[in-house]
Coordinates of C-alpha atoms in Angstrom, one line a residue:
M1 CA -23.3 -60.5 -362.0
T2 CA -24.7 -61.4 -365.4
L3 CA -24.3 -59.3 -368.5
I4 CA -26.8 -60.5 -371.0
G5 CA -25.7 -60.4 -374.6
S6 CA -22.0 -59.5 -373.8
P7 CA -19.1 -61.5 -375.0
R8 CA -17.8 -64.1 -372.5
G9 CA -14.4 -62.3 -372.2
L10 CA -15.9 -58.9 -371.5
R11 CA -18.2 -60.4 -368.8
S12 CA -15.2 -62.0 -367.0
F13 CA -13.3 -58.6 -367.1
I14 CA -16.2 -56.4 -365.8
L15 CA -17.1 -58.6 -362.9
P16 CA -14.0 -58.0 -360.7
I17 CA -14.0 -54.3 -361.6
G18 CA -17.6 -54.0 -360.4
L19 CA -16.8 -55.8 -357.1
V20 CA -13.8 -53.4 -356.5
A21 CA -16.1 -50.4 -357.1
I22 CA -18.7 -51.6 -354.7
T23 CA -16.1 -52.1 -352.0
L24 CA -14.7 -48.6 -352.5
I25 CA -18.2 -47.1 -352.2
L26 CA -18.9 -49.0 -349.0
L27 CA -15.6 -48.0 -347.5
T28 CA -16.3 -44.3 -348.3
L29 CA -19.7 -44.5 -346.6
Y30 CA -18.2 -46.2 -343.5
R31 CA -15.6 -43.5 -343.1
S32 CA -18.1 -40.6 -343.5
I33 CA -20.6 -42.1 -341.0
G34 CA -18.1 -43.1 -338.3
S35 CA -18.4 -46.1 -336.1
S36 CA -20.9 -48.8 -336.8
E37 CA -22.7 -47.8 -333.5
D38 CA -23.3 -44.3 -334.8
F39 CA -24.4 -45.7 -338.1
L40 CA -27.0 -47.9 -336.4
Q41 CA -28.2 -45.0 -334.3
T42 CA -29.2 -43.1 -337.4
F43 CA -31.9 -45.7 -338.1
S44 CA -35.0 -45.2 -336.0
I45 CA -36.2 -48.7 -336.4
I46 CA -33.1 -50.0 -334.7
N47 CA -33.0 -47.3 -332.1
N48 CA -36.5 -47.9 -330.5
S49 CA -38.1 -45.7 -333.2
K50 CA -36.3 -42.6 -331.8
P51 CA -33.6 -40.6 -333.7
N52 CA -30.2 -40.1 -332.1
Q53 CA -31.0 -37.8 -329.1
A54 CA -29.1 -34.5 -328.7
G55 CA -28.4 -35.3 -325.1
V56 CA -26.1 -38.2 -326.1
H57 CA -22.9 -36.2 -326.9
E58 CA -20.6 -37.5 -329.6
N59 CA -16.9 -36.7 -329.3
H60 CA -16.2 -33.7 -331.6
R61 CA -13.2 -32.4 -329.7
P62 CA -10.2 -31.7 -332.0
T63 CA -7.3 -34.1 -331.4
N64 CA -3.9 -32.9 -330.2
T65 CA -0.6 -34.4 -328.9
H66 CA -1.2 -33.8 -325.1
A67 CA -1.1 -36.8 -322.7
P68 CA -4.6 -38.1 -321.8
P69 CA -6.0 -36.9 -318.4
K70 CA -5.5 -38.8 -315.2
Y71 CA -8.9 -40.0 -313.9
K72 CA -9.9 -40.3 -310.3
P73 CA -10.4 -43.9 -308.9
T74 CA -13.7 -45.4 -309.6
P75 CA -15.9 -45.4 -306.4
T76 CA -16.0 -48.8 -304.7
F77 CA -19.5 -48.2 -303.4
V78 CA -22.4 -47.0 -305.4
A79 CA -25.9 -46.3 -303.9
P80 CA -28.5 -48.8 -305.1
S81 CA -30.8 -47.9 -308.0
V82 CA -33.9 -46.0 -307.2
I83 CA -37.1 -48.0 -307.3
D84 CA -40.6 -46.6 -308.1
P85 CA -41.7 -45.3 -304.7
F86 CA -45.4 -45.3 -305.6
P87 CA -46.0 -48.2 -308.1
L88 CA -49.8 -47.7 -307.7
L89 CA -49.6 -44.5 -309.8
S90 CA -47.2 -45.9 -312.4
K91 CA -50.0 -46.7 -314.9
P92 CA -51.1 -43.8 -317.1
T93 CA -54.8 -44.2 -316.2
A94 CA -54.2 -44.8 -312.4
T95 CA -55.5 -42.3 -309.8
P96 CA -54.5 -41.8 -306.2
P97 CA -56.4 -43.6 -303.5
P98 CA -58.8 -41.6 -301.3
I99 CA -57.3 -39.9 -298.2
P100 CA -58.9 -40.6 -294.7
E101 CA -62.3 -39.1 -294.7
Y102 CA -61.7 -37.2 -291.5
N103 CA -58.7 -35.4 -293.1
I104 CA -60.6 -34.2 -296.2
P105 CA -60.5 -30.3 -295.9
R106 CA -63.8 -28.6 -295.9
P107 CA -64.4 -26.3 -298.9
G108 CA -63.6 -22.7 -298.1
L109 CA -62.0 -23.6 -294.8
H110 CA -59.7 -20.6 -294.9
R111 CA -62.7 -18.3 -294.7
E112 CA -63.8 -19.8 -291.4
Y113 CA -60.6 -18.3 -290.1
G114 CA -61.1 -14.9 -291.5
L115 CA -58.7 -15.3 -294.4
S116 CA -59.6 -13.9 -297.8
H117 CA -57.4 -16.3 -299.8
M118 CA -56.0 -19.8 -299.3
P119 CA -52.4 -19.4 -298.2
P120 CA -50.0 -21.3 -300.5
L121 CA -47.5 -24.0 -299.4
F122 CA -44.3 -23.8 -301.3
I123 CA -42.2 -27.0 -301.4
G124 CA -38.8 -26.4 -303.2
F125 CA -37.3 -29.3 -305.1
T126 CA -33.8 -29.7 -306.6
R127 CA -32.8 -33.4 -306.3
Q128 CA -34.2 -36.8 -305.2
W129 CA -37.7 -37.3 -306.5
P130 CA -38.7 -40.1 -304.0
M131 CA -38.1 -37.7 -301.1
L132 CA -40.2 -35.0 -302.6
L133 CA -43.1 -37.4 -303.5
Q134 CA -43.1 -38.7 -299.9
C135 CA -43.3 -35.1 -298.6
V136 CA -46.1 -34.1 -300.9
I137 CA -48.2 -37.2 -300.2
S138 CA -47.8 -36.9 -296.5
Y139 CA -49.2 -33.3 -296.6
L140 CA -52.1 -34.5 -298.9
T141 CA -53.1 -37.4 -296.7
A142 CA -52.8 -35.3 -293.6
G143 CA -55.4 -33.0 -295.0
W144 CA -53.6 -30.2 -296.9
P145 CA -55.6 -29.2 -300.0
P146 CA -53.8 -30.1 -303.2
D147 CA -54.6 -26.8 -304.9
A148 CA -52.8 -25.0 -302.1
I149 CA -49.6 -26.9 -302.6
F150 CA -47.0 -25.4 -305.0
V151 CA -44.0 -27.7 -305.9
V152 CA -41.2 -25.4 -307.1
E153 CA -39.0 -27.2 -309.5
N154 CA -35.6 -25.8 -309.1
T155 CA -33.6 -28.3 -311.1
G156 CA -31.9 -26.2 -313.7
V157 CA -32.8 -28.6 -316.5
Q158 CA -35.2 -26.2 -318.2
D159 CA -38.2 -28.1 -319.7
S160 CA -36.6 -31.6 -319.6
N161 CA -38.8 -32.9 -316.8
A162 CA -42.0 -31.3 -318.2
Q163 CA -41.2 -33.1 -321.5
G164 CA -40.4 -36.4 -319.8
K165 CA -36.8 -36.5 -321.0
L166 CA -35.1 -37.5 -317.8
S167 CA -35.0 -41.0 -316.2
L168 CA -35.8 -42.1 -312.6
Q169 CA -32.1 -42.6 -311.8
N170 CA -31.3 -38.9 -312.7
P171 CA -30.9 -36.9 -309.5
F172 CA -32.9 -34.0 -311.0
Y173 CA -35.8 -36.2 -312.2
L174 CA -39.3 -34.9 -311.4
D175 CA -42.4 -36.7 -312.5
H176 CA -44.8 -34.0 -313.7
A177 CA -47.4 -36.6 -314.6
T178 CA -47.6 -38.0 -311.1
L179 CA -47.8 -34.5 -309.6
R180 CA -50.7 -33.7 -312.0
K181 CA -52.5 -36.8 -310.8
L182 CA -52.0 -35.6 -307.3
R183 CA -53.6 -32.3 -308.4
V184 CA -50.8 -30.1 -306.9
N185 CA -49.4 -27.1 -308.7
I186 CA -45.9 -27.0 -310.3
I187 CA -43.9 -23.8 -310.7
Q188 CA -40.6 -23.9 -312.5
T189 CA -37.7 -21.6 -311.7
P190 CA -35.9 -20.2 -314.8
V191 CA -32.5 -21.4 -313.7
L192 CA -31.0 -23.4 -310.8
L193 CA -31.2 -21.3 -307.6
S194 CA -29.4 -21.6 -304.3
F195 CA -31.4 -21.8 -301.0
S196 CA -31.4 -18.1 -300.4
Q197 CA -32.3 -17.3 -304.0
M198 CA -35.2 -19.8 -303.9
Q199 CA -36.5 -18.1 -300.8
N200 CA -36.4 -14.8 -302.7
F201 CA -38.2 -16.6 -305.5
F202 CA -41.0 -17.6 -303.0
L203 CA -41.1 -13.9 -302.0
S204 CA -41.3 -12.7 -305.6
T205 CA -44.1 -15.2 -306.4
A206 CA -46.1 -14.0 -303.4
N207 CA -45.6 -10.4 -304.5
S208 CA -46.7 -11.1 -308.0
R209 CA -49.8 -12.9 -306.9
S210 CA -50.7 -10.5 -304.0
W211 CA -50.3 -13.2 -301.3
P212 CA -49.5 -11.4 -298.0
Y213 CA -48.7 -14.7 -296.2
Y214 CA -47.4 -18.1 -297.3
F215 CA -46.0 -21.3 -296.0
Y216 CA -42.9 -23.1 -297.1
S217 CA -41.7 -26.7 -296.4
H218 CA -38.5 -28.5 -296.8
Q219 CA -38.8 -31.6 -299.0
D220 CA -37.1 -34.0 -296.5
V221 CA -40.0 -34.1 -294.0
L222 CA -42.8 -36.5 -293.2
V223 CA -45.8 -34.9 -291.7
F224 CA -49.0 -36.1 -290.0
S225 CA -52.0 -34.6 -288.3
F226 CA -52.8 -35.3 -284.7
E227 CA -55.1 -38.2 -285.6
D228 CA -54.4 -40.1 -282.4
G229 CA -54.8 -37.0 -280.2
P230 CA -51.9 -35.7 -278.0
D231 CA -48.4 -36.4 -279.1
T232 CA -45.7 -35.9 -276.5
I233 CA -42.7 -37.3 -278.2
E234 CA -39.7 -35.0 -278.5
R235 CA -38.1 -35.3 -282.0
P236 CA -34.6 -34.3 -283.0
G237 CA -35.7 -31.2 -284.8
D238 CA -38.0 -29.9 -282.0
R239 CA -37.3 -26.6 -280.2
E240 CA -38.8 -25.0 -277.1
R241 CA -42.3 -23.8 -278.0
F242 CA -43.9 -20.4 -277.4
F243 CA -47.4 -20.3 -275.9
Y244 CA -49.6 -17.1 -275.5
D245 CA -51.2 -18.4 -272.3
E246 CA -52.2 -21.6 -270.4
Q247 CA -55.3 -22.1 -272.5
D248 CA -53.3 -21.8 -275.7
E249 CA -50.9 -24.4 -274.4
E250 CA -53.8 -26.7 -273.5
D251 CA -55.3 -26.3 -277.0
I252 CA -52.0 -27.1 -278.8
M253 CA -50.6 -29.8 -276.6
R254 CA -53.9 -31.7 -276.0
P255 CA -55.7 -31.8 -279.4
P256 CA -58.7 -34.0 -280.0
A257 CA -58.2 -37.2 -282.0
A258 CA -59.8 -38.0 -285.3
G259 CA -63.5 -38.7 -284.9
Q260 CA -63.7 -36.6 -281.8
E261 CA -65.3 -33.2 -281.6
G262 CA -62.9 -30.4 -282.4
Y263 CA -60.4 -32.5 -284.4
R264 CA -58.2 -30.4 -286.6
T265 CA -55.8 -31.4 -289.4
I266 CA -52.4 -29.9 -289.7
Y267 CA -53.8 -27.7 -292.4
E268 CA -56.6 -26.4 -290.3
N269 CA -54.1 -25.8 -287.4
C270 CA -51.9 -23.8 -289.8
L271 CA -54.9 -21.6 -290.7
R272 CA -55.8 -21.2 -287.0
E273 CA -52.2 -20.3 -286.3
L274 CA -52.2 -17.6 -288.9
N275 CA -55.5 -16.2 -287.7
R276 CA -54.3 -16.2 -284.1
T277 CA -51.0 -14.5 -285.0
L278 CA -52.8 -11.8 -286.9
E279 CA -55.0 -11.2 -283.8
N280 CA -52.1 -11.1 -281.3
E281 CA -49.1 -9.5 -283.1
E282 CA -48.6 -6.9 -285.7
R283 CA -44.9 -7.0 -286.3
W284 CA -44.2 -10.8 -286.9
A285 CA -42.0 -12.5 -289.4
F286 CA -41.9 -16.3 -289.1
R287 CA -43.8 -19.0 -287.3
W288 CA -41.7 -22.1 -287.2
F289 CA -43.2 -25.6 -286.8
Q290 CA -40.2 -27.7 -285.8
Y291 CA -37.6 -25.0 -286.7
D292 CA -38.1 -24.0 -290.3
H293 CA -39.0 -27.5 -291.6
L294 CA -42.5 -26.0 -292.0
T295 CA -42.7 -22.2 -291.8
L296 CA -45.4 -19.5 -291.9
V297 CA -44.0 -16.3 -293.5
N298 CA -45.2 -12.7 -293.3
K299 CA -44.2 -11.2 -296.7
A300 CA -44.1 -7.7 -295.2
S301 CA -41.3 -8.6 -292.8
L302 CA -39.0 -9.8 -295.6
D303 CA -39.8 -6.7 -297.7
A304 CA -38.9 -4.5 -294.8
V305 CA -35.4 -5.9 -294.4
G306 CA -34.6 -6.4 -298.1
G307 CA -35.3 -10.1 -298.5
W308 CA -32.7 -12.9 -298.2
D309 CA -29.1 -12.2 -298.9
S310 CA -28.6 -14.0 -302.2
L311 CA -24.8 -13.9 -301.8
M312 CA -25.0 -16.4 -299.0
P313 CA -26.2 -19.3 -301.0
Y314 CA -26.8 -21.9 -298.3
Y315 CA -25.6 -22.2 -294.7
G316 CA -25.3 -18.8 -293.0
S317 CA -28.2 -17.3 -294.9
D318 CA -30.8 -18.3 -292.3
C319 CA -28.7 -16.9 -289.5
D320 CA -28.4 -13.6 -291.4
M321 CA -32.1 -13.4 -292.2
N322 CA -33.2 -14.2 -288.7
A323 CA -30.8 -11.7 -287.2
R324 CA -31.9 -8.9 -289.5
L325 CA -35.6 -9.6 -288.8
E326 CA -35.1 -9.5 -285.0
M327 CA -32.9 -6.4 -285.2
D328 CA -35.8 -4.7 -287.0
G329 CA -38.3 -5.8 -284.3
W330 CA -40.0 -8.6 -286.2
T331 CA -40.9 -11.7 -284.0
I332 CA -40.0 -15.3 -284.7
R333 CA -41.7 -18.0 -282.7
H334 CA -41.7 -21.8 -282.4
R335 CA -45.2 -23.2 -282.5
R336 CA -46.9 -26.5 -283.1
V337 CA -49.5 -27.6 -285.7
G338 CA -48.8 -31.3 -286.3
I339 CA -46.3 -34.1 -286.2
I340 CA -43.2 -33.3 -288.3
N341 CA -40.3 -35.6 -288.8
D342 CA -37.1 -34.5 -290.4
V343 CA -36.1 -37.6 -292.4
S344 CA -33.4 -38.9 -294.8
T345 CA -35.2 -42.1 -295.8
V346 CA -38.3 -43.0 -297.8
L347 CA -41.2 -45.4 -297.2
E348 CA -40.9 -48.5 -299.3
D349 CA -44.4 -48.0 -300.7
M350 CA -46.0 -44.6 -300.4
A351 CA -49.5 -46.2 -300.5
A352 CA -49.1 -46.8 -296.8
L353 CA -49.7 -43.0 -296.3
Y354 CA -53.2 -43.6 -297.8
R355 CA -53.8 -46.1 -295.0
D356 CA -53.6 -49.2 -297.3
L357 CA -53.8 -51.8 -294.6
S358 CA -52.4 -54.5 -296.9
I359 CA -49.0 -52.7 -296.7
T360 CA -46.7 -53.0 -293.7
P361 CA -45.1 -49.6 -293.2
K362 CA -41.3 -49.7 -293.5
F363 CA -38.6 -47.5 -294.8
I364 CA -35.5 -47.9 -296.9
D365 CA -32.3 -45.8 -297.0
P366 CA -31.7 -44.5 -300.5
N367 CA -28.0 -44.1 -299.8
P368 CA -27.0 -46.7 -297.1
I369 CA -23.7 -46.6 -295.4
P370 CA -21.2 -49.1 -296.9
K371 CA -21.1 -52.4 -294.9
A372 CA -17.5 -51.8 -293.6
E373 CA -18.3 -48.3 -292.2
E374 CA -21.7 -49.5 -290.8
Q375 CA -20.0 -52.3 -288.8
I376 CA -17.6 -49.7 -287.3
Q377 CA -20.4 -47.5 -286.3
E378 CA -22.4 -50.4 -284.8
E379 CA -19.4 -51.3 -282.6
Q380 CA -19.1 -47.7 -281.4
T381 CA -22.8 -47.2 -280.5
E382 CA -25.9 -49.1 -280.1
P383 CA -29.4 -47.6 -280.8
Q384 CA -31.5 -47.1 -277.7
N385 CA -35.1 -46.1 -277.1
E386 CA -36.4 -43.7 -274.4
E387 CA -36.3 -46.5 -271.7
G388 CA -32.7 -47.2 -272.4
S389 CA -33.2 -50.7 -273.9
E390 CA -32.4 -51.7 -277.4
S391 CA -34.9 -50.4 -279.9
P392 CA -37.3 -53.2 -280.9
S393 CA -39.2 -51.5 -283.6
V394 CA -37.0 -51.1 -286.6
D395 CA -33.8 -52.7 -288.0
H396 CA -32.1 -49.5 -289.2
K397 CA -30.0 -51.4 -291.8
D398 CA -32.9 -51.7 -294.1
G399 CA -35.7 -50.0 -292.4
K400 CA -37.8 -53.2 -292.0
G401 CA -39.8 -53.7 -288.8
N402 CA -38.8 -56.8 -286.9
K403 CA -42.2 -57.2 -285.2
A404 CA -44.6 -59.6 -286.7
T405 CA -47.5 -57.6 -288.2
E406 CA -51.0 -59.0 -287.8
K407 CA -53.0 -59.5 -291.0
R408 CA -55.3 -56.7 -291.6
D409 CA -58.2 -56.0 -293.9
D410 CA -57.1 -54.3 -297.1
K411 CA -59.8 -51.7 -297.0
V412 CA -60.9 -49.4 -294.2
N413 CA -63.9 -47.1 -294.0
T414 CA -63.0 -44.0 -292.1
A415 CA -66.5 -42.7 -292.1
N416 CA -67.7 -44.9 -289.2
G417 CA -66.4 -45.6 -285.7
A418 CA -65.0 -49.0 -286.4
G419 CA -63.3 -47.8 -289.5
I420 CA -61.8 -44.8 -287.7
A421 CA -60.5 -47.2 -284.9
K422 CA -58.8 -49.4 -287.6
A423 CA -57.4 -46.3 -289.3
I424 CA -56.0 -44.9 -286.0
A425 CA -54.4 -48.3 -285.2
Y426 CA -52.6 -48.2 -288.6
F427 CA -51.8 -44.6 -288.1
R428 CA -49.9 -45.5 -284.9
E429 CA -47.8 -47.8 -286.9
L430 CA -47.1 -45.1 -289.5
V431 CA -46.1 -42.6 -286.8
N432 CA -43.8 -45.1 -285.1
V433 CA -42.0 -45.7 -288.4
G434 CA -41.8 -42.0 -289.0
N435 CA -40.3 -41.5 -285.6
D436 CA -37.7 -44.2 -286.4
M437 CA -37.0 -42.5 -289.7
G438 CA -36.3 -39.2 -287.9
S439 CA -34.0 -41.0 -285.4
Y440 CA -32.2 -42.7 -288.2
K441 CA -31.4 -39.4 -289.9
Y442 CA -29.8 -38.0 -286.7
R443 CA -27.9 -41.2 -285.8
D444 CA -24.7 -39.6 -287.0
D445 CA -24.5 -35.8 -287.0
K446 CA -21.5 -35.8 -289.2
N447 CA -22.7 -37.7 -292.3
A448 CA -26.2 -39.1 -292.0
R449 CA -28.4 -36.0 -292.2
N450 CA -27.5 -35.1 -295.8
S451 CA -26.6 -38.6 -297.1
W452 CA -29.9 -38.8 -299.0
Q453 CA -28.9 -36.0 -301.3
N454 CA -26.2 -38.2 -302.9
S455 CA -28.4 -41.2 -303.5
Q456 CA -28.9 -40.9 -307.3
H457 CA -26.1 -41.0 -309.8
G458 CA -27.7 -41.7 -313.1
G459 CA -28.7 -39.6 -316.1
V460 CA -25.5 -39.7 -318.1
G461 CA -26.2 -38.5 -321.6
E462 CA -29.6 -36.9 -320.7
P463 CA -30.3 -33.2 -321.3
Y464 CA -28.5 -30.9 -318.8
Y465 CA -26.7 -33.8 -317.2
Y466 CA -24.4 -32.8 -314.3
N467 CA -22.1 -35.2 -312.5
A468 CA -23.7 -36.1 -309.1
E469 CA -20.4 -36.1 -307.2
G470 CA -19.4 -32.8 -308.8
F471 CA -22.8 -31.2 -307.8
S472 CA -22.3 -32.4 -304.2
T473 CA -18.8 -31.1 -304.0
S474 CA -19.8 -27.8 -305.5
F475 CA -22.6 -27.5 -303.0
W476 CA -20.3 -27.8 -300.0
I477 CA -17.8 -25.3 -301.5
L478 CA -20.6 -22.8 -301.9
A479 CA -21.9 -23.6 -298.4
E480 CA -18.6 -22.8 -296.8
A481 CA -18.3 -19.7 -298.9
G482 CA -21.7 -18.6 -297.5
R483 CA -20.4 -19.1 -294.0
E484 CA -17.4 -16.9 -294.7
I485 CA -19.5 -14.2 -296.2
F486 CA -21.6 -14.2 -293.0
R487 CA -18.5 -13.8 -290.9
Q488 CA -17.2 -11.0 -293.0
K489 CA -20.5 -9.2 -293.2
W490 CA -21.1 -9.2 -289.4
G491 CA -17.6 -9.5 -288.0
H492 CA -18.9 -12.4 -285.9
R493 CA -18.6 -16.2 -286.4
E494 CA -21.6 -17.5 -284.4
C495 CA -25.2 -17.6 -285.6
N496 CA -27.1 -15.8 -282.9
L497 CA -26.1 -12.2 -283.5
V498 CA -28.9 -10.6 -281.4
E499 CA -28.1 -12.4 -278.2
E500 CA -24.3 -12.5 -278.6
T501 CA -23.5 -9.0 -279.9
A502 CA -24.7 -5.4 -279.9
L503 CA -24.8 -5.3 -283.7
S504 CA -27.7 -3.4 -285.4
L505 CA -29.2 -3.6 -288.8
E506 CA -27.0 -0.7 -290.0
D507 CA -23.8 -2.4 -289.1
Q508 CA -23.7 -4.8 -292.0
W509 CA -20.2 -4.8 -293.6
L510 CA -19.0 -2.0 -291.4
V511 CA -17.5 -3.7 -288.4
E512 CA -14.2 -5.4 -287.7
K513 CA -14.1 -9.1 -286.7
D514 CA -14.5 -9.8 -283.0
W515 CA -12.2 -12.8 -282.8
E516 CA -8.5 -13.4 -283.0

């Protein structure tokens, strides 16, 4: 510091005083700002041009003299990070590949089946984006029109996904931009709903839009049309099917393949099923296609019995609804419209569903069993195929096929005979992998079926963050509470009330329990 024109003694006295003053000012600023990390976050140039986000919570809790909390042990196994399941669409200007030409729905197809409107397909979503994306793409590539698909975002994160505020590792992440590229509709629930509440949300939406019939699908399914003709494989979720007569059975169980006269996609089969149901039955409720993994709903039946019981949040609610419908004389039948696999894994690259011949179809487990537990299970059981030999098609540890795949052309023209033959050959590979995915899900009835729901654990500090383990724990507490409500409501513990009891619709909450 130089003081021009000041005496030498005065300059030597002012210099240390000035340094002390500057030090005091800096110390005061440091204490008012907090830690150096918080200080840096206030500068957008250092923080990636973004101000400190509201989702990153600072500790504003008042201090006290209580002992610190005792934390649970840190998990020794954490599911691997989620990877982009469809890298082809990751670029902002990218568009989806074309679907097989023989699966493109004809304009106004619903009118060919006497329907005045295109029945919507609701697909509810709460967690695990890769699973939902696989489900949506499988419906699209199997021939379902995108404008008839309604993804119902039931995440409870308000507009965070629509505004792009959540990351891929967040369990509640939903990529609105990708869904818009796929041209499907998005409906957002106002708050997080349980299963039964979301079913009532479907019903409410149908009422508000004057839709007398609609379809809904679970998100953990992989669907195909009968592109290769008859499919006789029995899958874990299949049930005994109902047929009106022998001709009906012949039509359903021996469908023409793609390229043959009379070929129908899963979407056209659903329209045909709705048309046939309206012609044959007046008092019908559900048409199940592999239990309720894909379901056709008659809105009038739900209105007649008062909708779903919202106080049974998850398990037990379907038993209650089905029983009330049957008690009131509404029919529920198992039918068949396509290939449906109930899955817990995802394809490594979703472009395979678009018949990209450069991709070898294989799947990955988003939440694999820890190695120690997996070794125990392998010692207890060995996977078998229908012939009783070891399954040669898939290594279930990582979902990778162990058969050498012949090199294929990257492109296929499904508009000509040779192109259709190539596409069908690739389709067989896809179906085999889908079958293996279904078997993999049911390999362990105790844990494997719902393991995919716990595969993402990120999102700390993001808007509306909720601890993934806490969410899962809460879910199972509510699920058991729903089962208990069912038992108290009907005085019976088992699901099939119509076949196992003499209960009627008016007996709800009026009977004593029938077990000791």
